[in-house]
Amino acid sequence: MSDHSAVREVIVFRLRLGPETEAFKQCFAQVRAAMREIGVEPGRVWHNMHGTGRDVRVEREFPSLAAYELDDENFHAGPEFMALWREMESHVESMTVELYQAGGQ
């Protein structure tokens, strides 16, 4: 990840307690492998070290808005991948997505 990215997407998954956490982790690994296969940026994963310990954060960076839009198009292009993503989502309490664009100084 570069300090010179123009667009950053931050996805935060709030995990459920119990067996759903393990189900999420298994699906999450499959989703990340599938992302690489279809040419979608899987991003960098962060886990809580302090606090609730129930959040998984993924940060994806792109050099331009056009690069992000192409990645997003590829992300939504395959029904098999989207089914896998939805399966993963079914194991979380919530998911939020924030999109940031670098501003001038």
PDB file of N, CA and C in Angstrom:
ATOM      1  N   MET A   1       0.840  -1.168   0.000  1.00  0.00           N
ATOM      2  CA  MET A   1       0.000   0.000   0.000  1.00  0.00           C
ATOM      3  C   MET A   1       0.893   1.242   0.000  1.00  0.00           C
ATOM      4  N   SER A   2       0.491   2.186  -0.741  1.00  0.00           N
ATOM      5  CA  SER A   2       1.310   3.377  -0.944  1.00  0.00           C
ATOM      6  C   SER A   2       0.718   4.575  -0.228  1.00  0.00           C
ATOM      7  N   ASP A   3       1.578   5.512   0.132  1.00  0.00           N
ATOM      8  CA  ASP A   3       1.104   6.770   0.703  1.00  0.00           C
ATOM      9  C   ASP A   3       0.555   7.679  -0.392  1.00  0.00           C
ATOM     10  N   HIS A   4       0.698   7.274  -1.644  1.00  0.00           N
ATOM     11  CA  HIS A   4       0.297   8.110  -2.770  1.00  0.00           C
ATOM     12  C   HIS A   4      -0.968   7.604  -3.466  1.00  0.00           C
ATOM     13  N   SER A   5      -1.771   6.813  -2.768  1.00  0.00           N
ATOM     14  CA  SER A   5      -3.002   6.339  -3.387  1.00  0.00           C
ATOM     15  C   SER A   5      -4.005   7.483  -3.454  1.00  0.00           C
ATOM     16  N   ALA A   6      -4.830   7.452  -4.469  1.00  0.00           N
ATOM     17  CA  ALA A   6      -5.829   8.495  -4.653  1.00  0.00           C
ATOM     18  C   ALA A   6      -7.176   8.102  -4.057  1.00  0.00           C
ATOM     19  N   VAL A   7      -7.436   6.784  -3.984  1.00  0.00           N
ATOM     20  CA  VAL A   7      -8.718   6.299  -3.475  1.00  0.00           C
ATOM     21  C   VAL A   7      -8.455   5.164  -2.488  1.00  0.00           C
ATOM     22  N   ARG A   8      -9.136   5.223  -1.355  1.00  0.00           N
ATOM     23  CA  ARG A   8      -9.036   4.161  -0.350  1.00  0.00           C
ATOM     24  C   ARG A   8     -10.446   3.714   0.024  1.00  0.00           C
ATOM     25  N   GLU A   9     -10.648   2.417  -0.025  1.00  0.00           N
ATOM     26  CA  GLU A   9     -11.905   1.825   0.418  1.00  0.00           C
ATOM     27  C   GLU A   9     -11.630   1.103   1.730  1.00  0.00           C
ATOM     28  N   VAL A  10     -12.480   1.336   2.718  1.00  0.00           N
ATOM     29  CA  VAL A  10     -12.346   0.682   4.013  1.00  0.00           C
ATOM     30  C   VAL A  10     -13.639  -0.101   4.278  1.00  0.00           C
ATOM     31  N   ILE A  11     -13.482  -1.404   4.445  1.00  0.00           N
ATOM     32  CA  ILE A  11     -14.616  -2.290   4.724  1.00  0.00           C
ATOM     33  C   ILE A  11     -14.418  -2.826   6.135  1.00  0.00           C
ATOM     34  N   VAL A  12     -15.440  -2.686   6.983  1.00  0.00           N
ATOM     35  CA  VAL A  12     -15.359  -3.191   8.348  1.00  0.00           C
ATOM     36  C   VAL A  12     -16.465  -4.212   8.549  1.00  0.00           C
ATOM     37  N   PHE A  13     -16.044  -5.429   8.908  1.00  0.00           N
ATOM     38  CA  PHE A  13     -16.975  -6.498   9.233  1.00  0.00           C
ATOM     39  C   PHE A  13     -17.037  -6.622  10.751  1.00  0.00           C
ATOM     40  N   ARG A  14     -18.228  -6.524  11.321  1.00  0.00           N
ATOM     41  CA  ARG A  14     -18.435  -6.774  12.756  1.00  0.00           C
ATOM     42  C   ARG A  14     -18.886  -8.224  12.873  1.00  0.00           C
ATOM     43  N   LEU A  15     -18.054  -9.035  13.531  1.00  0.00           N
ATOM     44  CA  LEU A  15     -18.316 -10.464  13.607  1.00  0.00           C
ATOM     45  C   LEU A  15     -19.292 -10.802  14.717  1.00  0.00           C
ATOM     46  N   ARG A  16     -20.074 -11.851  14.473  1.00  0.00           N
ATOM     47  CA  ARG A  16     -20.938 -12.403  15.515  1.00  0.00           C
ATOM     48  C   ARG A  16     -20.085 -13.305  16.396  1.00  0.00           C
ATOM     49  N   LEU A  17     -20.514 -13.502  17.596  1.00  0.00           N
ATOM     50  CA  LEU A  17     -19.816 -14.399  18.500  1.00  0.00           C
ATOM     51  C   LEU A  17     -20.211 -15.846  18.211  1.00  0.00           C
ATOM     52  N   GLY A  18     -19.392 -16.766  18.644  1.00  0.00           N
ATOM     53  CA  GLY A  18     -19.707 -18.185  18.523  1.00  0.00           C
ATOM     54  C   GLY A  18     -19.317 -18.773  17.187  1.00  0.00           C
ATOM     55  N   PRO A  19     -20.033 -19.795  16.746  1.00  0.00           N
ATOM     56  CA  PRO A  19     -19.657 -20.524  15.531  1.00  0.00           C
ATOM     57  C   PRO A  19     -19.687 -19.667  14.262  1.00  0.00           C
ATOM     58  N   GLU A  20     -20.438 -18.580  14.273  1.00  0.00           N
ATOM     59  CA  GLU A  20     -20.494 -17.710  13.098  1.00  0.00           C
ATOM     60  C   GLU A  20     -19.131 -17.080  12.811  1.00  0.00           C
ATOM     61  N   THR A  21     -18.335 -16.868  13.854  1.00  0.00           N
ATOM     62  CA  THR A  21     -17.000 -16.295  13.655  1.00  0.00           C
ATOM     63  C   THR A  21     -16.151 -17.235  12.815  1.00  0.00           C
ATOM     64  N   GLU A  22     -16.157 -18.515  13.153  1.00  0.00           N
ATOM     65  CA  GLU A  22     -15.369 -19.495  12.393  1.00  0.00           C
ATOM     66  C   GLU A  22     -15.905 -19.634  10.971  1.00  0.00           C
ATOM     67  N   ALA A  23     -17.225 -19.620  10.806  1.00  0.00           N
ATOM     68  CA  ALA A  23     -17.821 -19.708   9.467  1.00  0.00           C
ATOM     69  C   ALA A  23     -17.396 -18.510   8.624  1.00  0.00           C
ATOM     70  N   PHE A  24     -17.387 -17.314   9.240  1.00  0.00           N
ATOM     71  CA  PHE A  24     -16.931 -16.124   8.523  1.00  0.00           C
ATOM     72  C   PHE A  24     -15.485 -16.297   8.088  1.00  0.00           C
ATOM     73  N   LYS A  25     -14.617 -16.719   8.998  1.00  0.00           N
ATOM     74  CA  LYS A  25     -13.191 -16.853   8.687  1.00  0.00           C
ATOM     75  C   LYS A  25     -12.965 -17.802   7.507  1.00  0.00           C
ATOM     76  N   GLN A  26     -13.698 -18.898   7.469  1.00  0.00           N
ATOM     77  CA  GLN A  26     -13.560 -19.847   6.361  1.00  0.00           C
ATOM     78  C   GLN A  26     -14.002 -19.216   5.044  1.00  0.00           C
ATOM     79  N   CYS A  27     -15.149 -18.549   5.047  1.00  0.00           N
ATOM     80  CA  CYS A  27     -15.644 -17.885   3.833  1.00  0.00           C
ATOM     81  C   CYS A  27     -14.721 -16.740   3.426  1.00  0.00           C
ATOM     82  N   PHE A  28     -14.227 -15.996   4.401  1.00  0.00           N
ATOM     83  CA  PHE A  28     -13.352 -14.858   4.145  1.00  0.00           C
ATOM     84  C   PHE A  28     -12.098 -15.312   3.398  1.00  0.00           C
ATOM     85  N   ALA A  29     -11.520 -16.422   3.818  1.00  0.00           N
ATOM     86  CA  ALA A  29     -10.330 -16.962   3.137  1.00  0.00           C
ATOM     87  C   ALA A  29     -10.669 -17.332   1.693  1.00  0.00           C
ATOM     88  N   GLN A  30     -11.824 -17.935   1.475  1.00  0.00           N
ATOM     89  CA  GLN A  30     -12.253 -18.299   0.116  1.00  0.00           C
ATOM     90  C   GLN A  30     -12.500 -17.056  -0.734  1.00  0.00           C
ATOM     91  N   VAL A  31     -13.113 -16.047  -0.147  1.00  0.00           N
ATOM     92  CA  VAL A  31     -13.397 -14.799  -0.869  1.00  0.00           C
ATOM     93  C   VAL A  31     -12.088 -14.136  -1.295  1.00  0.00           C
ATOM     94  N   ARG A  32     -11.120 -14.056  -0.399  1.00  0.00           N
ATOM     95  CA  ARG A  32      -9.852 -13.407  -0.731  1.00  0.00           C
ATOM     96  C   ARG A  32      -9.115 -14.160  -1.840  1.00  0.00           C
ATOM     97  N   ALA A  33      -9.154 -15.489  -1.807  1.00  0.00           N
ATOM     98  CA  ALA A  33      -8.536 -16.284  -2.873  1.00  0.00           C
ATOM     99  C   ALA A  33      -9.256 -16.038  -4.196  1.00  0.00           C
ATOM    100  N   ALA A  34     -10.584 -15.988  -4.149  1.00  0.00           N
ATOM    101  CA  ALA A  34     -11.371 -15.743  -5.366  1.00  0.00           C
ATOM    102  C   ALA A  34     -11.113 -14.339  -5.914  1.00  0.00           C
ATOM    103  N   MET A  35     -10.927 -13.364  -5.040  1.00  0.00           N
ATOM    104  CA  MET A  35     -10.634 -12.003  -5.482  1.00  0.00           C
ATOM    105  C   MET A  35      -9.351 -11.984  -6.308  1.00  0.00           C
ATOM    106  N   ARG A  36      -8.347 -12.677  -5.822  1.00  0.00           N
ATOM    107  CA  ARG A  36      -7.075 -12.731  -6.562  1.00  0.00           C
ATOM    108  C   ARG A  36      -7.279 -13.390  -7.931  1.00  0.00           C
ATOM    109  N   GLU A  37      -8.088 -14.432  -7.964  1.00  0.00           N
ATOM    110  CA  GLU A  37      -8.336 -15.159  -9.220  1.00  0.00           C
ATOM    111  C   GLU A  37      -9.040 -14.300 -10.264  1.00  0.00           C
ATOM    112  N   ILE A  38      -9.952 -13.432  -9.824  1.00  0.00           N
ATOM    113  CA  ILE A  38     -10.710 -12.619 -10.790  1.00  0.00           C
ATOM    114  C   ILE A  38     -10.095 -11.239 -11.000  1.00  0.00           C
ATOM    115  N   GLY A  39      -8.924 -11.009 -10.416  1.00  0.00           N
ATOM    116  CA  GLY A  39      -8.229  -9.744 -10.642  1.00  0.00           C
ATOM    117  C   GLY A  39      -8.754  -8.585  -9.823  1.00  0.00           C
ATOM    118  N   VAL A  40      -9.318  -8.876  -8.650  1.00  0.00           N
ATOM    119  CA  VAL A  40      -9.823  -7.833  -7.758  1.00  0.00           C
ATOM    120  C   VAL A  40      -8.840  -7.678  -6.606  1.00  0.00           C
ATOM    121  N   GLU A  41      -8.517  -6.440  -6.268  1.00  0.00           N
ATOM    122  CA  GLU A  41      -7.588  -6.139  -5.177  1.00  0.00           C
ATOM    123  C   GLU A  41      -8.166  -6.637  -3.848  1.00  0.00           C
ATOM    124  N   PRO A  42      -7.505  -7.615  -3.189  1.00  0.00           N
ATOM    125  CA  PRO A  42      -8.049  -8.120  -1.923  1.00  0.00           C
ATOM    126  C   PRO A  42      -7.801  -7.193  -0.740  1.00  0.00           C
ATOM    127  N   GLY A  43      -6.802  -6.324  -0.846  1.00  0.00           N
ATOM    128  CA  GLY A  43      -6.541  -5.354   0.214  1.00  0.00           C
ATOM    129  C   GLY A  43      -5.754  -5.923   1.372  1.00  0.00           C
ATOM    130  N   ARG A  44      -5.559  -5.068   2.342  1.00  0.00           N
ATOM    131  CA  ARG A  44      -4.813  -5.417   3.555  1.00  0.00           C
ATOM    132  C   ARG A  44      -5.805  -5.613   4.688  1.00  0.00           C
ATOM    133  N   VAL A  45      -5.608  -6.674   5.461  1.00  0.00           N
ATOM    134  CA  VAL A  45      -6.536  -7.033   6.534  1.00  0.00           C
ATOM    135  C   VAL A  45      -5.964  -6.617   7.886  1.00  0.00           C
ATOM    136  N   TRP A  46      -6.834  -6.037   8.705  1.00  0.00           N
ATOM    137  CA  TRP A  46      -6.477  -5.635  10.061  1.00  0.00           C
ATOM    138  C   TRP A  46      -7.465  -6.291  11.028  1.00  0.00           C
ATOM    139  N   HIS A  47      -6.949  -6.771  12.158  1.00  0.00           N
ATOM    140  CA  HIS A  47      -7.786  -7.358  13.212  1.00  0.00           C
ATOM    141  C   HIS A  47      -7.583  -6.548  14.492  1.00  0.00           C
ATOM    142  N   ASN A  48      -8.622  -6.479  15.320  1.00  0.00           N
ATOM    143  CA  ASN A  48      -8.512  -5.782  16.600  1.00  0.00           C
ATOM    144  C   ASN A  48      -7.449  -6.424  17.482  1.00  0.00           C
ATOM    145  N   MET A  49      -6.674  -5.604  18.141  1.00  0.00           N
ATOM    146  CA  MET A  49      -5.746  -6.088  19.166  1.00  0.00           C
ATOM    147  C   MET A  49      -6.271  -5.729  20.556  1.00  0.00           C
ATOM    148  N   HIS A  50      -7.168  -4.776  20.609  1.00  0.00           N
ATOM    149  CA  HIS A  50      -7.704  -4.304  21.881  1.00  0.00           C
ATOM    150  C   HIS A  50      -9.157  -3.915  21.643  1.00  0.00           C
ATOM    151  N   GLY A  51      -9.955  -4.033  22.638  1.00  0.00           N
ATOM    152  CA  GLY A  51     -11.361  -3.673  22.475  1.00  0.00           C
ATOM    153  C   GLY A  51     -12.219  -4.913  22.329  1.00  0.00           C
ATOM    154  N   THR A  52     -13.231  -4.822  21.500  1.00  0.00           N
ATOM    155  CA  THR A  52     -14.182  -5.932  21.391  1.00  0.00           C
ATOM    156  C   THR A  52     -13.576  -7.157  20.731  1.00  0.00           C
ATOM    157  N   GLY A  53     -12.590  -6.958  19.849  1.00  0.00           N
ATOM    158  CA  GLY A  53     -11.983  -8.087  19.152  1.00  0.00           C
ATOM    159  C   GLY A  53     -12.891  -8.716  18.124  1.00  0.00           C
ATOM    160  N   ARG A  54     -13.940  -8.020  17.759  1.00  0.00           N
ATOM    161  CA  ARG A  54     -14.929  -8.593  16.854  1.00  0.00           C
ATOM    162  C   ARG A  54     -14.926  -7.942  15.481  1.00  0.00           C
ATOM    163  N   ASP A  55     -13.999  -7.059  15.198  1.00  0.00           N
ATOM    164  CA  ASP A  55     -13.975  -6.377  13.905  1.00  0.00           C
ATOM    165  C   ASP A  55     -12.831  -6.883  13.035  1.00  0.00           C
ATOM    166  N   VAL A  56     -13.128  -7.030  11.758  1.00  0.00           N
ATOM    167  CA  VAL A  56     -12.109  -7.285  10.742  1.00  0.00           C
ATOM    168  C   VAL A  56     -12.218  -6.133   9.764  1.00  0.00           C
ATOM    169  N   ARG A  57     -11.093  -5.470   9.529  1.00  0.00           N
ATOM    170  CA  ARG A  57     -11.072  -4.284   8.667  1.00  0.00           C
ATOM    171  C   ARG A  57     -10.213  -4.596   7.444  1.00  0.00           C
ATOM    172  N   VAL A  58     -10.735  -4.260   6.270  1.00  0.00           N
ATOM    173  CA  VAL A  58     -10.001  -4.452   5.026  1.00  0.00           C
ATOM    174  C   VAL A  58      -9.819  -3.081   4.385  1.00  0.00           C
ATOM    175  N   GLU A  59      -8.576  -2.742   4.076  1.00  0.00           N
ATOM    176  CA  GLU A  59      -8.281  -1.480   3.402  1.00  0.00           C
ATOM    177  C   GLU A  59      -7.748  -1.790   2.017  1.00  0.00           C
ATOM    178  N   ARG A  60      -8.403  -1.207   1.022  1.00  0.00           N
ATOM    179  CA  ARG A  60      -7.999  -1.396  -0.378  1.00  0.00           C
ATOM    180  C   ARG A  60      -7.656  -0.028  -0.946  1.00  0.00           C
ATOM    181  N   GLU A  61      -6.519   0.068  -1.626  1.00  0.00           N
ATOM    182  CA  GLU A  61      -6.066   1.352  -2.164  1.00  0.00           C
ATOM    183  C   GLU A  61      -5.879   1.269  -3.670  1.00  0.00           C
ATOM    184  N   PHE A  62      -6.157   2.387  -4.323  1.00  0.00           N
ATOM    185  CA  PHE A  62      -6.094   2.474  -5.778  1.00  0.00           C
ATOM    186  C   PHE A  62      -5.446   3.786  -6.188  1.00  0.00           C
ATOM    187  N   PRO A  63      -4.694   3.778  -7.292  1.00  0.00           N
ATOM    188  CA  PRO A  63      -3.988   4.990  -7.714  1.00  0.00           C
ATOM    189  C   PRO A  63      -4.914   6.065  -8.289  1.00  0.00           C
ATOM    190  N   SER A  64      -6.143   5.675  -8.662  1.00  0.00           N
ATOM    191  CA  SER A  64      -7.071   6.645  -9.253  1.00  0.00           C
ATOM    192  C   SER A  64      -8.506   6.163  -9.067  1.00  0.00           C
ATOM    193  N   LEU A  65      -9.441   7.075  -9.253  1.00  0.00           N
ATOM    194  CA  LEU A  65     -10.850   6.706  -9.193  1.00  0.00           C
ATOM    195  C   LEU A  65     -11.182   5.739 -10.328  1.00  0.00           C
ATOM    196  N   ALA A  66     -10.582   5.933 -11.490  1.00  0.00           N
ATOM    197  CA  ALA A  66     -10.820   5.030 -12.628  1.00  0.00           C
ATOM    198  C   ALA A  66     -10.359   3.610 -12.295  1.00  0.00           C
ATOM    199  N   ALA A  67      -9.223   3.474 -11.613  1.00  0.00           N
ATOM    200  CA  ALA A  67      -8.734   2.148 -11.217  1.00  0.00           C
ATOM    201  C   ALA A  67      -9.684   1.500 -10.220  1.00  0.00           C
ATOM    202  N   TYR A  68     -10.209   2.284  -9.276  1.00  0.00           N
ATOM    203  CA  TYR A  68     -11.193   1.763  -8.320  1.00  0.00           C
ATOM    204  C   TYR A  68     -12.448   1.294  -9.053  1.00  0.00           C
ATOM    205  N   GLU A  69     -12.938   2.116  -9.991  1.00  0.00           N
ATOM    206  CA  GLU A  69     -14.162   1.777 -10.719  1.00  0.00           C
ATOM    207  C   GLU A  69     -13.996   0.500 -11.543  1.00  0.00           C
ATOM    208  N   LEU A  70     -12.835   0.301 -12.152  1.00  0.00           N
ATOM    209  CA  LEU A  70     -12.569  -0.928 -12.894  1.00  0.00           C
ATOM    210  C   LEU A  70     -12.543  -2.129 -11.951  1.00  0.00           C
ATOM    211  N   ASP A  71     -11.901  -1.982 -10.802  1.00  0.00           N
ATOM    212  CA  ASP A  71     -11.864  -3.047  -9.808  1.00  0.00           C
ATOM    213  C   ASP A  71     -13.276  -3.383  -9.336  1.00  0.00           C
ATOM    214  N   ASP A  72     -14.083  -2.365  -9.092  1.00  0.00           N
ATOM    215  CA  ASP A  72     -15.461  -2.554  -8.643  1.00  0.00           C
ATOM    216  C   ASP A  72     -16.296  -3.264  -9.707  1.00  0.00           C
ATOM    217  N   GLU A  73     -16.061  -2.932 -10.960  1.00  0.00           N
ATOM    218  CA  GLU A  73     -16.755  -3.590 -12.065  1.00  0.00           C
ATOM    219  C   GLU A  73     -16.401  -5.082 -12.092  1.00  0.00           C
ATOM    220  N   ASN A  74     -15.130  -5.395 -11.942  1.00  0.00           N
ATOM    221  CA  ASN A  74     -14.690  -6.791 -11.897  1.00  0.00           C
ATOM    222  C   ASN A  74     -15.266  -7.518 -10.689  1.00  0.00           C
ATOM    223  N   PHE A  75     -15.348  -6.816  -9.567  1.00  0.00           N
ATOM    224  CA  PHE A  75     -15.895  -7.371  -8.327  1.00  0.00           C
ATOM    225  C   PHE A  75     -17.324  -7.859  -8.539  1.00  0.00           C
ATOM    226  N   HIS A  76     -18.134  -7.060  -9.219  1.00  0.00           N
ATOM    227  CA  HIS A  76     -19.556  -7.375  -9.403  1.00  0.00           C
ATOM    228  C   HIS A  76     -19.854  -8.183 -10.662  1.00  0.00           C
ATOM    229  N   ALA A  77     -18.836  -8.538 -11.438  1.00  0.00           N
ATOM    230  CA  ALA A  77     -19.054  -9.166 -12.745  1.00  0.00           C
ATOM    231  C   ALA A  77     -19.420 -10.642 -12.674  1.00  0.00           C
ATOM    232  N   GLY A  78     -18.988 -11.345 -11.661  1.00  0.00           N
ATOM    233  CA  GLY A  78     -19.192 -12.794 -11.646  1.00  0.00           C
ATOM    234  C   GLY A  78     -20.233 -13.252 -10.644  1.00  0.00           C
ATOM    235  N   PRO A  79     -21.275 -13.936 -11.103  1.00  0.00           N
ATOM    236  CA  PRO A  79     -22.313 -14.409 -10.181  1.00  0.00           C
ATOM    237  C   PRO A  79     -21.793 -15.414  -9.153  1.00  0.00           C
ATOM    238  N   GLU A  80     -20.798 -16.213  -9.533  1.00  0.00           N
ATOM    239  CA  GLU A  80     -20.246 -17.186  -8.582  1.00  0.00           C
ATOM    240  C   GLU A  80     -19.519 -16.475  -7.448  1.00  0.00           C
ATOM    241  N   PHE A  81     -18.734 -15.455  -7.813  1.00  0.00           N
ATOM    242  CA  PHE A  81     -18.036 -14.697  -6.780  1.00  0.00           C
ATOM    243  C   PHE A  81     -19.032 -13.975  -5.878  1.00  0.00           C
ATOM    244  N   MET A  82     -20.049 -13.365  -6.469  1.00  0.00           N
ATOM    245  CA  MET A  82     -21.023 -12.627  -5.666  1.00  0.00           C
ATOM    246  C   MET A  82     -21.774 -13.563  -4.716  1.00  0.00           C
ATOM    247  N   ALA A  83     -22.044 -14.786  -5.146  1.00  0.00           N
ATOM    248  CA  ALA A  83     -22.700 -15.762  -4.262  1.00  0.00           C
ATOM    249  C   ALA A  83     -21.794 -16.089  -3.074  1.00  0.00           C
ATOM    250  N   LEU A  84     -20.500 -16.240  -3.338  1.00  0.00           N
ATOM    251  CA  LEU A  84     -19.537 -16.509  -2.273  1.00  0.00           C
ATOM    252  C   LEU A  84     -19.460 -15.322  -1.314  1.00  0.00           C
ATOM    253  N   TRP A  85     -19.430 -14.096  -1.856  1.00  0.00           N
ATOM    254  CA  TRP A  85     -19.399 -12.885  -1.020  1.00  0.00           C
ATOM    255  C   TRP A  85     -20.641 -12.810  -0.133  1.00  0.00           C
ATOM    256  N   ARG A  86     -21.798 -13.084  -0.711  1.00  0.00           N
ATOM    257  CA  ARG A  86     -23.052 -13.025   0.065  1.00  0.00           C
ATOM    258  C   ARG A  86     -23.075 -14.086   1.161  1.00  0.00           C
ATOM    259  N   GLU A  87     -22.505 -15.247   0.869  1.00  0.00           N
ATOM    260  CA  GLU A  87     -22.401 -16.283   1.901  1.00  0.00           C
ATOM    261  C   GLU A  87     -21.552 -15.770   3.062  1.00  0.00           C
ATOM    262  N   MET A  88     -20.428 -15.142   2.746  1.00  0.00           N
ATOM    263  CA  MET A  88     -19.569 -14.584   3.787  1.00  0.00           C
ATOM    264  C   MET A  88     -20.325 -13.524   4.592  1.00  0.00           C
ATOM    265  N   GLU A  89     -21.024 -12.635   3.897  1.00  0.00           N
ATOM    266  CA  GLU A  89     -21.794 -11.573   4.568  1.00  0.00           C
ATOM    267  C   GLU A  89     -22.850 -12.136   5.516  1.00  0.00           C
ATOM    268  N   SER A  90     -23.378 -13.314   5.198  1.00  0.00           N
ATOM    269  CA  SER A  90     -24.433 -13.889   6.035  1.00  0.00           C
ATOM    270  C   SER A  90     -23.919 -14.277   7.419  1.00  0.00           C
ATOM    271  N   HIS A  91     -22.602 -14.316   7.597  1.00  0.00           N
ATOM    272  CA  HIS A  91     -22.008 -14.713   8.871  1.00  0.00           C
ATOM    273  C   HIS A  91     -21.536 -13.533   9.709  1.00  0.00           C
ATOM    274  N   VAL A  92     -21.877 -12.299   9.315  1.00  0.00           N
ATOM    275  CA  VAL A  92     -21.464 -11.132  10.086  1.00  0.00           C
ATOM    276  C   VAL A  92     -22.672 -10.426  10.683  1.00  0.00           C
ATOM    277  N   GLU A  93     -22.410  -9.712  11.762  1.00  0.00           N
ATOM    278  CA  GLU A  93     -23.454  -8.899  12.383  1.00  0.00           C
ATOM    279  C   GLU A  93     -23.745  -7.673  11.528  1.00  0.00           C
ATOM    280  N   SER A  94     -22.654  -7.062  11.004  1.00  0.00           N
ATOM    281  CA  SER A  94     -22.821  -5.889  10.146  1.00  0.00           C
ATOM    282  C   SER A  94     -21.582  -5.699   9.290  1.00  0.00           C
ATOM    283  N   MET A  95     -21.761  -4.912   8.249  1.00  0.00           N
ATOM    284  CA  MET A  95     -20.651  -4.552   7.369  1.00  0.00           C
ATOM    285  C   MET A  95     -20.830  -3.094   6.981  1.00  0.00           C
ATOM    286  N   THR A  96     -19.749  -2.318   7.075  1.00  0.00           N
ATOM    287  CA  THR A  96     -19.790  -0.930   6.608  1.00  0.00           C
ATOM    288  C   THR A  96     -18.688  -0.732   5.578  1.00  0.00           C
ATOM    289  N   VAL A  97     -18.958   0.147   4.636  1.00  0.00           N
ATOM    290  CA  VAL A  97     -17.985   0.457   3.593  1.00  0.00           C
ATOM    291  C   VAL A  97     -17.852   1.973   3.534  1.00  0.00           C
ATOM    292  N   GLU A  98     -16.611   2.447   3.569  1.00  0.00           N
ATOM    293  CA  GLU A  98     -16.333   3.871   3.420  1.00  0.00           C
ATOM    294  C   GLU A  98     -15.359   4.027   2.272  1.00  0.00           C
ATOM    295  N   LEU A  99     -15.553   5.059   1.477  1.00  0.00           N
ATOM    296  CA  LEU A  99     -14.692   5.328   0.331  1.00  0.00           C
ATOM    297  C   LEU A  99     -14.113   6.725   0.496  1.00  0.00           C
ATOM    298  N   TYR A 100     -12.781   6.813   0.430  1.00  0.00           N
ATOM    299  CA  TYR A 100     -12.091   8.079   0.617  1.00  0.00           C
ATOM    300  C   TYR A 100     -11.332   8.432  -0.650  1.00  0.00           C
ATOM    301  N   GLN A 101     -11.275   9.721  -0.947  1.00  0.00           N
ATOM    302  CA  GLN A 101     -10.468  10.205  -2.076  1.00  0.00           C
ATOM    303  C   GLN A 101      -9.489  11.228  -1.511  1.00  0.00           C
ATOM    304  N   ALA A 102      -8.219  11.106  -1.913  1.00  0.00           N
ATOM    305  CA  ALA A 102      -7.192  12.019  -1.417  1.00  0.00           C
ATOM    306  C   ALA A 102      -7.513  13.441  -1.854  1.00  0.00           C
ATOM    307  N   GLY A 103      -7.321  14.373  -0.948  1.00  0.00           N
ATOM    308  CA  GLY A 103      -7.576  15.775  -1.243  1.00  0.00           C
ATOM    309  C   GLY A 103      -6.287  16.538  -1.408  1.00  0.00           C
ATOM    310  N   GLY A 104      -6.394  17.702  -1.967  1.00  0.00           N
ATOM    311  CA  GLY A 104      -5.211  18.566  -2.144  1.00  0.00           C
ATOM    312  C   GLY A 104      -4.772  19.158  -0.827  1.00  0.00           C
ATOM    313  N   GLN A 105      -3.564  19.586  -0.783  1.00  0.00           N
ATOM    314  CA  GLN A 105      -2.996  20.170   0.447  1.00  0.00           C
ATOM    315  C   GLN A 105      -3.159  21.667   0.447  1.00  0.00           C
TER     316      GLN A 105
END
